[in-house]
Amino acid sequence: MALSSGAPPSGVAVIRLSGPDTAAILNDIAGTIPEPRRLTLRPIGRESVLDRGLVAWFPAPHSFTGEDCAELQVHGSPAGVRAILKLITGKGARLAEAGEFTRRAFENGKLDLVEIEGLGDLLEAETENQRRQALARFEGGVSQRIDAWRDQLLDLRAEIEARLDFSDEGDVADALPASFGTQLADLSADIAAALASVEHGRIVREGIRVALAGAPNAGKSSLLNALARSDIAIVTDEAGTTRDVREVPLDINGQLYILLDLAGLRATDSKAEAEGVRRARLAIEQADIVLWLSAPEIADVDPTQRSAADIRVGTKSDLATACDVDIAVSAATGQGLVELLAAIERLGQQLVGGEPSLLSHERDRLALASAVDALTMSRRQLEVPELAAESLRLASQALERMLGRLDAERVLDRLFASFCIGK
């Protein structure tokens, strides 16, 4: 049992129950069991009415967890919610742990591990692209594709293992079908193409990292504040103010971008600033898009980084325009900011590709890479059927592991720890 909605006070609070005693508890606190999957107005509390709210009943196995479930939609009063929770626990229920409802759904076969990751991503989605990607994953888009690969692998394994187990039977040919190698190559290519899309999916889920780089006092923090429309970064005329990497999320037409305000690149005797410069260079290497900022009165300190940048931005254009830049902007007047955002978005669309990839987790990458490696090995081992069959089995295991049907316990605790209580 748990409060599955936001913390009170609120207009409505949703209290969720799941387990074999749900029907008895519901009958005890709200009267007779309502018709399944229909909201019914009921008093909550038999001896003393604590509230009036809507009650929903979801009998097993047709519920989120696969167990008997119920939901109470009551007024979001802190006192009222506490009283109802106390009443329910007094009937033998206990408070759920983080992610326990979803874990029960997994254990009862209602969701696989890939779908659960999609649900977790959906709960954390901040942009439209993240929402679309997470919802498609939660609704089984990835799982269906994996199941299709598994079916093809089962067919291939059946062909080769039949020749190992029943080679003395008259109706089992000695040689593999002529199309076997082609089918194996096509499957390997299909999974490899999906593997190549993982990076695009990761960018949608985690955001496109945009590094604001340049010399000290080039206007990085001022531009960050202007783009974020908030005084997030400290801005002074003192060089070396920024000592660490500051991350600011920005939603541009449904895609998440992470703006990175970095320390100015220069040689320095200050240990703290030198560490900031080191972190800045590392962030530039790891960024998806690099903006190199040049101010008219500041000398560029790193021609190599400047020439390698994706967009060269001339800042403080209200004072003067820096030479040899792609876009001139002014944080003070707003000049050029719309053009800069459009340029960043164009680069971001190239990174994301068309429709956001549903494969976006490191676990996806590792599982698919293992499957591709095993399939590649199997193609090389066709002259030794025993070895080829073993490699095909390893490819199947990699996909099973991705769905959580093998070694699931190793990832379950960490995964569900990120879920909120009541989900």
mmCIF file of C-alpha atoms in Angstrom, residues 77-289:
data_model
loop_
_atom_site.group_PDB
_atom_site.id
_atom_site.type_symbol
_atom_site.label_atom_id
_atom_site.label_comp_id
_atom_site.label_asym_id
_atom_site.label_seq_id
_atom_site.Cartn_x
_atom_site.Cartn_y
_atom_site.Cartn_z
ATOM 1 C CA SER A 77 -5.644 16.682 2.815
ATOM 2 C CA PRO A 78 -2.496 15.796 4.807
ATOM 3 C CA ALA A 79 -4.600 14.864 7.843
ATOM 4 C CA GLY A 80 -7.094 12.910 5.765
ATOM 5 C CA VAL A 81 -4.426 10.949 3.896
ATOM 6 C CA ARG A 82 -2.599 10.122 7.138
ATOM 7 C CA ALA A 83 -5.835 8.885 8.715
ATOM 8 C CA ILE A 84 -6.672 6.647 5.727
ATOM 9 C CA LEU A 85 -3.155 5.200 5.571
ATOM 10 C CA LYS A 86 -3.322 4.486 9.308
ATOM 11 C CA LEU A 87 -6.693 2.783 8.827
ATOM 12 C CA ILE A 88 -5.383 0.573 6.017
ATOM 13 C CA THR A 89 -2.200 -0.417 7.848
ATOM 14 C CA GLY A 90 -4.375 -1.291 10.820
ATOM 15 C CA LYS A 91 -6.098 -3.850 8.594
ATOM 16 C CA GLY A 92 -2.823 -5.663 7.940
ATOM 17 C CA ALA A 93 -1.366 -3.797 4.966
ATOM 18 C CA ARG A 94 2.181 -2.439 4.968
ATOM 19 C CA LEU A 95 3.758 0.502 3.198
ATOM 20 C CA ALA A 96 5.306 -0.347 -0.165
ATOM 21 C CA GLU A 97 9.007 0.031 -0.871
ATOM 22 C CA ALA A 98 10.298 2.200 -3.706
ATOM 23 C CA GLY A 99 9.280 0.651 -7.027
ATOM 24 C CA GLU A 100 7.613 -2.348 -5.378
ATOM 25 C CA PHE A 101 4.420 -2.168 -7.455
ATOM 26 C CA THR A 102 6.467 -2.218 -10.662
ATOM 27 C CA ARG A 103 8.693 -4.987 -9.349
ATOM 28 C CA ARG A 104 5.630 -7.119 -8.680
ATOM 29 C CA ALA A 105 4.448 -6.407 -12.230
ATOM 30 C CA PHE A 106 7.789 -7.751 -13.480
ATOM 31 C CA GLU A 107 7.732 -10.815 -11.236
ATOM 32 C CA ASN A 108 4.172 -11.616 -12.344
ATOM 33 C CA GLY A 109 5.037 -11.311 -16.037
ATOM 34 C CA LYS A 110 3.080 -8.116 -16.694
ATOM 35 C CA LEU A 111 6.168 -6.150 -17.768
ATOM 36 C CA ASP A 112 9.646 -7.118 -18.901
ATOM 37 C CA LEU A 113 12.814 -5.268 -17.910
ATOM 38 C CA VAL A 114 12.938 -3.182 -21.091
ATOM 39 C CA GLU A 115 9.348 -2.000 -20.575
ATOM 40 C CA ILE A 116 10.097 -1.174 -16.949
ATOM 41 C CA GLU A 117 13.056 0.957 -18.011
ATOM 42 C CA GLY A 118 10.677 2.728 -20.382
ATOM 43 C CA LEU A 119 8.311 3.391 -17.479
ATOM 44 C CA GLY A 120 11.158 4.816 -15.415
ATOM 45 C CA ASP A 121 12.180 7.047 -18.318
ATOM 46 C CA LEU A 122 8.563 8.146 -18.747
ATOM 47 C CA LEU A 123 8.316 9.197 -15.100
ATOM 48 C CA GLU A 124 11.449 11.329 -15.530
ATOM 49 C CA ALA A 125 10.685 12.708 -19.019
ATOM 50 C CA GLU A 126 11.049 16.487 -19.229
ATOM 51 C CA THR A 127 10.747 17.064 -22.979
ATOM 52 C CA GLU A 128 8.418 15.917 -25.735
ATOM 53 C CA ASN A 129 11.060 13.730 -27.399
ATOM 54 C CA GLN A 130 11.857 12.035 -24.104
ATOM 55 C CA ARG A 131 8.145 11.412 -23.491
ATOM 56 C CA ARG A 132 7.621 9.885 -26.943
ATOM 57 C CA GLN A 133 10.714 7.712 -26.677
ATOM 58 C CA ALA A 134 9.907 6.481 -23.169
ATOM 59 C CA LEU A 135 6.228 5.789 -23.902
ATOM 60 C CA ALA A 136 7.057 3.743 -27.003
ATOM 61 C CA ARG A 137 9.567 1.706 -24.994
ATOM 62 C CA PHE A 138 7.097 1.239 -22.122
ATOM 63 C CA GLU A 139 4.385 0.085 -24.533
ATOM 64 C CA GLY A 140 6.614 -2.686 -25.850
ATOM 65 C CA GLY A 141 8.164 -1.235 -29.007
ATOM 66 C CA VAL A 142 11.620 -2.570 -28.104
ATOM 67 C CA SER A 143 10.337 -5.827 -26.615
ATOM 68 C CA GLN A 144 8.453 -6.703 -29.800
ATOM 69 C CA ARG A 145 11.589 -6.188 -31.856
ATOM 70 C CA ILE A 146 13.652 -8.332 -29.480
ATOM 71 C CA ASP A 147 11.011 -11.071 -29.587
ATOM 72 C CA ALA A 148 11.215 -11.085 -33.402
ATOM 73 C CA TRP A 149 14.995 -11.515 -33.203
ATOM 74 C CA ARG A 150 14.580 -14.290 -30.629
ATOM 75 C CA ASP A 151 12.146 -16.132 -32.917
ATOM 76 C CA GLN A 152 14.619 -15.947 -35.811
ATOM 77 C CA LEU A 153 17.387 -17.218 -33.547
ATOM 78 C CA LEU A 154 15.217 -20.113 -32.381
ATOM 79 C CA ASP A 155 14.603 -21.116 -36.001
ATOM 80 C CA LEU A 156 18.331 -20.979 -36.772
ATOM 81 C CA ARG A 157 19.208 -22.930 -33.640
ATOM 82 C CA ALA A 158 16.588 -25.549 -34.450
ATOM 83 C CA GLU A 159 18.101 -26.067 -37.906
ATOM 84 C CA ILE A 160 21.635 -26.576 -36.666
ATOM 85 C CA GLU A 161 20.838 -28.476 -33.452
ATOM 86 C CA ALA A 162 18.597 -30.921 -35.296
ATOM 87 C CA ARG A 163 21.666 -32.045 -37.244
ATOM 88 C CA LEU A 164 23.583 -32.519 -34.005
ATOM 89 C CA ASP A 165 20.904 -34.372 -32.064
ATOM 90 C CA PHE A 166 19.229 -36.360 -34.851
ATOM 91 C CA SER A 167 21.948 -36.846 -37.442
ATOM 92 C CA ASP A 168 21.090 -40.548 -37.710
ATOM 93 C CA GLU A 169 17.448 -39.876 -38.603
ATOM 94 C CA GLY A 170 16.565 -40.273 -42.235
ATOM 95 C CA ASP A 171 14.430 -37.145 -42.479
ATOM 96 C CA VAL A 172 17.206 -34.815 -41.213
ATOM 97 C CA ALA A 173 19.562 -33.667 -43.968
ATOM 98 C CA ASP A 174 23.274 -33.591 -43.263
ATOM 99 C CA ALA A 175 23.897 -30.167 -44.771
ATOM 100 C CA LEU A 176 22.366 -26.926 -43.592
ATOM 101 C CA PRO A 177 19.888 -25.219 -45.959
ATOM 102 C CA ALA A 178 21.505 -23.000 -48.591
ATOM 103 C CA SER A 179 19.707 -19.977 -47.093
ATOM 104 C CA PHE A 180 21.057 -20.573 -43.567
ATOM 105 C CA GLY A 181 24.134 -18.366 -43.960
ATOM 106 C CA THR A 182 22.091 -15.585 -45.567
ATOM 107 C CA GLN A 183 19.505 -15.670 -42.761
ATOM 108 C CA LEU A 184 22.267 -15.535 -40.181
ATOM 109 C CA ALA A 185 23.930 -12.575 -41.931
ATOM 110 C CA ASP A 186 20.630 -10.699 -42.273
ATOM 111 C CA LEU A 187 19.833 -11.160 -38.580
ATOM 112 C CA SER A 188 23.304 -10.000 -37.598
ATOM 113 C CA ALA A 189 22.996 -6.914 -39.820
ATOM 114 C CA ASP A 190 19.561 -6.059 -38.374
ATOM 115 C CA ILE A 191 20.808 -6.202 -34.784
ATOM 116 C CA ALA A 192 23.963 -4.281 -35.728
ATOM 117 C CA ALA A 193 21.820 -1.503 -37.224
ATOM 118 C CA ALA A 194 19.849 -1.314 -33.981
ATOM 119 C CA LEU A 195 23.113 -1.204 -32.042
ATOM 120 C CA ALA A 196 24.248 1.770 -34.145
ATOM 121 C CA SER A 197 21.080 3.672 -33.136
ATOM 122 C CA VAL A 198 21.722 3.399 -29.397
ATOM 123 C CA GLU A 199 23.794 6.592 -29.360
ATOM 124 C CA HIS A 200 20.959 8.527 -31.009
ATOM 125 C CA GLY A 201 18.555 7.177 -28.401
ATOM 126 C CA ARG A 202 20.922 8.060 -25.561
ATOM 127 C CA ILE A 203 21.088 11.645 -26.781
ATOM 128 C CA VAL A 204 17.294 11.911 -26.676
ATOM 129 C CA ARG A 205 17.083 10.374 -23.208
ATOM 130 C CA GLU A 206 20.041 12.161 -21.585
ATOM 131 C CA GLY A 207 20.127 15.346 -23.661
ATOM 132 C CA ILE A 208 22.559 16.861 -26.166
ATOM 133 C CA ARG A 209 25.568 18.303 -24.339
ATOM 134 C CA VAL A 210 26.505 21.759 -25.607
ATOM 135 C CA ALA A 211 29.825 23.123 -24.359
ATOM 136 C CA LEU A 212 30.305 26.899 -24.131
ATOM 137 C CA ALA A 213 34.073 27.211 -24.500
ATOM 138 C CA GLY A 214 36.509 30.062 -24.928
ATOM 139 C CA ALA A 215 38.974 32.316 -23.171
ATOM 140 C CA PRO A 216 38.242 33.853 -19.747
ATOM 141 C CA ASN A 217 35.787 36.761 -19.968
ATOM 142 C CA ALA A 218 34.651 35.710 -23.447
ATOM 143 C CA GLY A 219 31.049 35.951 -22.265
ATOM 144 C CA LYS A 220 30.255 32.277 -21.591
ATOM 145 C CA SER A 221 28.337 32.805 -18.354
ATOM 146 C CA SER A 222 26.474 35.824 -19.766
ATOM 147 C CA LEU A 223 25.416 33.816 -22.825
ATOM 148 C CA LEU A 224 24.351 30.899 -20.609
ATOM 149 C CA ASN A 225 22.120 33.237 -18.579
ATOM 150 C CA ALA A 226 20.669 34.760 -21.748
ATOM 151 C CA LEU A 227 19.859 31.384 -23.310
ATOM 152 C CA ALA A 228 18.414 30.010 -20.058
ATOM 153 C CA ARG A 229 16.605 33.314 -19.372
ATOM 154 C CA SER A 230 17.777 33.230 -15.777
ATOM 155 C CA ASP A 231 20.680 34.558 -13.686
ATOM 156 C CA ILE A 232 22.084 31.084 -13.090
ATOM 157 C CA ALA A 233 25.759 31.830 -13.561
ATOM 158 C CA ILE A 234 27.785 34.481 -11.719
ATOM 159 C CA VAL A 235 28.930 37.204 -14.123
ATOM 160 C CA THR A 236 31.733 39.656 -13.271
ATOM 161 C CA ASP A 237 34.485 41.427 -15.167
ATOM 162 C CA GLU A 238 37.038 39.376 -13.210
ATOM 163 C CA ALA A 239 38.688 36.689 -15.329
ATOM 164 C CA GLY A 240 38.500 33.123 -14.041
ATOM 165 C CA THR A 241 35.205 33.452 -12.145
ATOM 166 C CA THR A 242 33.936 30.063 -13.365
ATOM 167 C CA ARG A 243 35.927 27.240 -11.770
ATOM 168 C CA ASP A 244 33.685 24.217 -12.352
ATOM 169 C CA VAL A 245 31.424 22.813 -15.059
ATOM 170 C CA ARG A 246 27.903 24.170 -14.611
ATOM 171 C CA GLU A 247 25.086 22.254 -16.345
ATOM 172 C CA VAL A 248 21.820 23.936 -17.322
ATOM 173 C CA PRO A 249 18.983 22.057 -19.099
ATOM 174 C CA LEU A 250 17.266 23.766 -22.025
ATOM 175 C CA ASP A 251 14.228 22.512 -23.958
ATOM 176 C CA ILE A 252 14.416 23.468 -27.640
ATOM 177 C CA ASN A 253 11.295 22.340 -29.497
ATOM 178 C CA GLY A 254 10.914 19.168 -27.457
ATOM 179 C CA GLN A 255 14.583 18.123 -27.408
ATOM 180 C CA LEU A 256 16.661 18.380 -24.229
ATOM 181 C CA TYR A 257 19.961 20.243 -24.493
ATOM 182 C CA ILE A 258 22.417 20.488 -21.601
ATOM 183 C CA LEU A 259 24.344 23.762 -21.716
ATOM 184 C CA LEU A 260 27.793 23.499 -20.143
ATOM 185 C CA ASP A 261 29.306 26.695 -18.745
ATOM 186 C CA LEU A 262 33.043 26.044 -18.553
ATOM 187 C CA ALA A 263 36.085 27.695 -17.068
ATOM 188 C CA GLY A 264 37.981 29.905 -19.496
ATOM 189 C CA LEU A 265 40.908 28.134 -21.138
ATOM 190 C CA ARG A 266 44.230 29.689 -20.168
ATOM 191 C CA ALA A 267 47.455 28.929 -18.332
ATOM 192 C CA THR A 268 47.192 29.834 -14.647
ATOM 193 C CA ASP A 269 49.116 29.527 -11.387
ATOM 194 C CA SER A 270 45.904 29.041 -9.392
ATOM 195 C CA LYS A 271 45.397 25.372 -8.492
ATOM 196 C CA ALA A 272 41.630 25.801 -8.301
ATOM 197 C CA GLU A 273 41.410 27.514 -11.691
ATOM 198 C CA ALA A 274 43.829 24.984 -13.233
ATOM 199 C CA GLU A 275 41.508 22.178 -12.117
ATOM 200 C CA GLY A 276 38.612 24.088 -13.661
ATOM 201 C CA VAL A 277 40.511 24.355 -16.941
ATOM 202 C CA ARG A 278 41.241 20.605 -16.870
ATOM 203 C CA ARG A 279 37.568 19.828 -16.336
ATOM 204 C CA ALA A 280 36.629 22.254 -19.086
ATOM 205 C CA ARG A 281 38.890 20.506 -21.605
ATOM 206 C CA LEU A 282 37.423 17.117 -20.602
ATOM 207 C CA ALA A 283 33.870 18.467 -20.998
ATOM 208 C CA ILE A 284 34.740 19.810 -24.463
ATOM 209 C CA GLU A 285 36.011 16.362 -25.497
ATOM 210 C CA GLN A 286 32.821 14.698 -24.265
ATOM 211 C CA ALA A 287 30.376 17.320 -25.591
ATOM 212 C CA ASP A 288 28.098 16.625 -28.548
ATOM 213 C CA ILE A 289 28.233 20.255 -29.748
#
